[in-house]
C-alpha positions in Angstrom: 42.4 108.7 0.7 42.1 105.2 1.6 39.4 102.4 1.6 38.9 99.8 3.7 37.6 97.0 2.3 37.2 93.2 1.8 37.4 91.3 -1.4 34.3 89.8 -1.1 32.6 92.7 0.0 29.6 93.7 -2.5 29.8 96.9 -1.3 33.2 97.6 -1.2 33.0 96.3 -5.1 31.0 99.1 -5.9 32.9 101.6 -4.9 36.1 100.1 -6.5 34.6 100.0 -9.9 33.7 104.1 -8.9 37.1 104.8 -8.1 38.7 102.8 -11.5 36.0 104.9 -13.6 36.9 107.6 -12.4 40.7 107.1 -12.4 41.1 108.0 -8.5 43.8 106.7 -6.6 43.0 105.0 -3.0 45.1 102.7 -0.8 43.2 99.6 -0.6 43.0 98.6 3.1 41.6 94.8 3.8 39.5 94.6 6.9 39.0 90.5 6.9 35.5 90.1 7.4 35.7 86.8 8.8 39.4 85.7 10.2 39.2 86.1 14.4 35.4 86.8 14.5 35.7 89.2 11.4 37.9 92.6 12.2 35.4 94.7 11.4 34.7 94.4 15.2 37.5 95.2 16.6 37.9 98.4 18.3 40.4 100.4 15.8 38.1 99.5 13.2 34.9 100.1 15.0 36.1 103.5 16.2 36.4 104.5 12.3 32.9 103.1 11.2 30.7 102.1 14.1 28.3 99.8 11.4 31.3 97.9 11.6 30.6 97.6 8.0 32.9 97.7 4.8 33.6 99.9 3.0 34.6 103.0 4.9 36.4 105.9 2.8 38.5 108.2 4.9 40.2 111.0 3.1 43.5 111.8 5.3 45.1 110.0 8.4 42.4 111.2 11.0 40.3 108.9 12.1 37.7 111.5 12.5 33.8 112.5 11.2 35.2 113.1 7.6 35.2 109.0 7.4 32.9 107.9 5.0 30.4 104.7 4.9 27.6 103.3 3.0 29.0 102.8 -0.3 26.1 104.7 -2.5 26.8 107.6 -0.2 30.8 107.0 -1.0 30.3 106.8 -4.3 27.4 109.9 -4.7 30.9 111.9 -3.1 33.0 110.7 -5.3 30.8 111.5 -8.3 30.1 115.0 -6.9 34.1 116.1 -6.6 35.0 114.1 -9.7 32.1 114.9 -12.0 34.0 113.7 -14.8 32.1 110.5 -16.3 29.2 110.9 -14.3 27.5 107.9 -12.2 23.9 109.5 -12.8 22.0 111.4 -15.5 21.6 115.0 -16.0 17.9 115.2 -15.7 16.1 114.5 -12.2 13.8 112.3 -13.7 16.0 110.1 -15.1 18.8 110.4 -11.7 15.5 109.1 -9.8 15.4 106.1 -12.2 18.6 104.8 -11.7 18.7 105.3 -7.8 15.5 103.5 -8.0 17.5 100.8 -10.0 20.2 100.9 -7.4 18.5 100.8 -4.2 16.9 97.9 -5.8 19.7 96.2 -5.0 21.4 98.1 -2.4 18.2 98.3 0.0 15.9 95.3 -1.3 18.2 92.7 -2.0 21.5 92.9 -0.4 20.7 93.9 3.1 18.8 90.6 3.9 21.7 88.4 2.5 24.9 89.9 3.6 27.2 88.2 5.7 25.5 89.1 9.0 22.4 88.0 8.1 23.6 84.6 6.9 25.6 84.7 9.9 22.6 85.4 12.0 20.6 82.6 10.7 23.2 79.9 10.9 24.9 80.9 13.9 22.1 82.4 16.3 19.0 80.5 14.7 20.5 77.4 14.1 19.2 77.6 10.3 21.0 74.2 8.7 23.2 75.1 5.1 19.9 74.2 3.3 17.5 76.5 4.5 20.2 79.3 4.5 20.6 79.2 0.7 16.9 78.9 0.2 16.4 81.9 2.1 19.2 83.6 -0.1 17.8 82.6 -3.2 14.2 83.5 -2.4 15.4 87.4 -1.6 17.8 86.7 -4.9 14.7 86.0 -7.0 12.1 88.4 -5.7 14.6 91.9 -6.3 15.8 90.4 -9.1 12.4 90.1 -10.9 12.0 93.1 -10.4 14.8 94.6 -11.4 14.3 92.7 -14.7 11.4 94.5 -15.7 13.1 97.6 -14.8 15.7 96.9 -17.3 13.1 96.0 -19.8 11.5 99.6 -19.5 15.0 101.7 -19.4 17.9 99.4 -20.3 20.5 100.2 -23.5 23.8 98.7 -23.3 24.1 99.0 -19.8 21.1 99.5 -16.9 19.9 103.0 -18.1 20.5 103.8 -21.6 24.3 103.2 -23.3 26.1 105.1 -20.6 27.2 103.1 -17.2 25.6 104.5 -14.3 25.1 103.8 -10.4 22.7 101.1 -11.3 25.6 99.2 -13.1 28.1 99.7 -10.1 25.3 97.7 -7.9 24.4 95.3 -10.2 27.5 93.5 -11.3 28.3 93.1 -7.8 25.0 91.5 -6.9 25.2 89.1 -10.0 28.8 88.3 -8.8 27.0 87.2 -5.0 24.2 84.9 -6.8 26.8 83.4 -8.7 28.6 82.2 -5.9 25.2 80.8 -4.4 24.3 79.1 -7.5 21.2 80.9 -8.3 19.6 80.4 -11.4 20.2 83.5 -13.3 18.6 82.6 -16.7 15.1 83.8 -16.1 16.8 87.2 -16.1 18.5 88.0 -19.4 18.5 91.6 -19.3 20.5 91.3 -16.1 22.9 88.5 -17.8 23.5 90.8 -20.7 24.2 94.3 -18.8 26.3 91.9 -16.6 28.3 90.9 -19.8 28.9 94.2 -21.2 30.1 95.8 -17.8 32.4 93.3 -17.3 33.9 94.4 -20.5 35.2 97.3 -19.3 39.0 97.3 -17.4 37.1 99.1 -15.0 35.0 96.7 -13.6 37.1 93.5 -14.6 40.0 95.4 -12.2 37.6 95.7 -9.4 37.0 92.0 -9.2 37.1 90.4 -6.0 39.4 87.7 -7.2 41.8 90.7 -8.8 41.9 92.4 -5.0 45.6 91.7 -2.9 43.3 90.3 -0.3 41.7 87.5 -2.5 41.7 84.1 -1.0 
């Protein structure tokens, strides 16, 4: 397997954690999202992933329909082909709760604050740095307030009980990004408690952005 990612990409971060938890080896290939206008927009990568986003997971050396995109789809694929240490609970109801928490991050927070949106705000709409940061903080606060409530209902040591799930793989990278943008995280004690617990695990620590070969 080959994982095309970028050290600061939240979505790639999620997949790195999953690979570590599963003990799956994958060659890590960097797609620099900023240099030279963004390597994700180059023809070779666009042919691999028409969304021009990271991550992409390839299963062999061919640039074909087997290339997987979208982090949650990749993680669920890995969970299905390597069912040890499952990332989703056994019951349908519990799986739905875990997916709801994961999607709160992956669908409600991250898409509004990812690189291409922030670049559009500043480069196309002419939004200044202060306004961009206000935008970023607003959507973090909105999503984290909801996630904090879900954790009150469902968390134990981790997002859902005492076992690592897909929800934790989404939460940790989003907290990392929030810290980068100096978001005040004191209103979210359960989020921070779970974040701390997760980062004590080697699988999470080794997936951290600063530990990646392409980290700047």
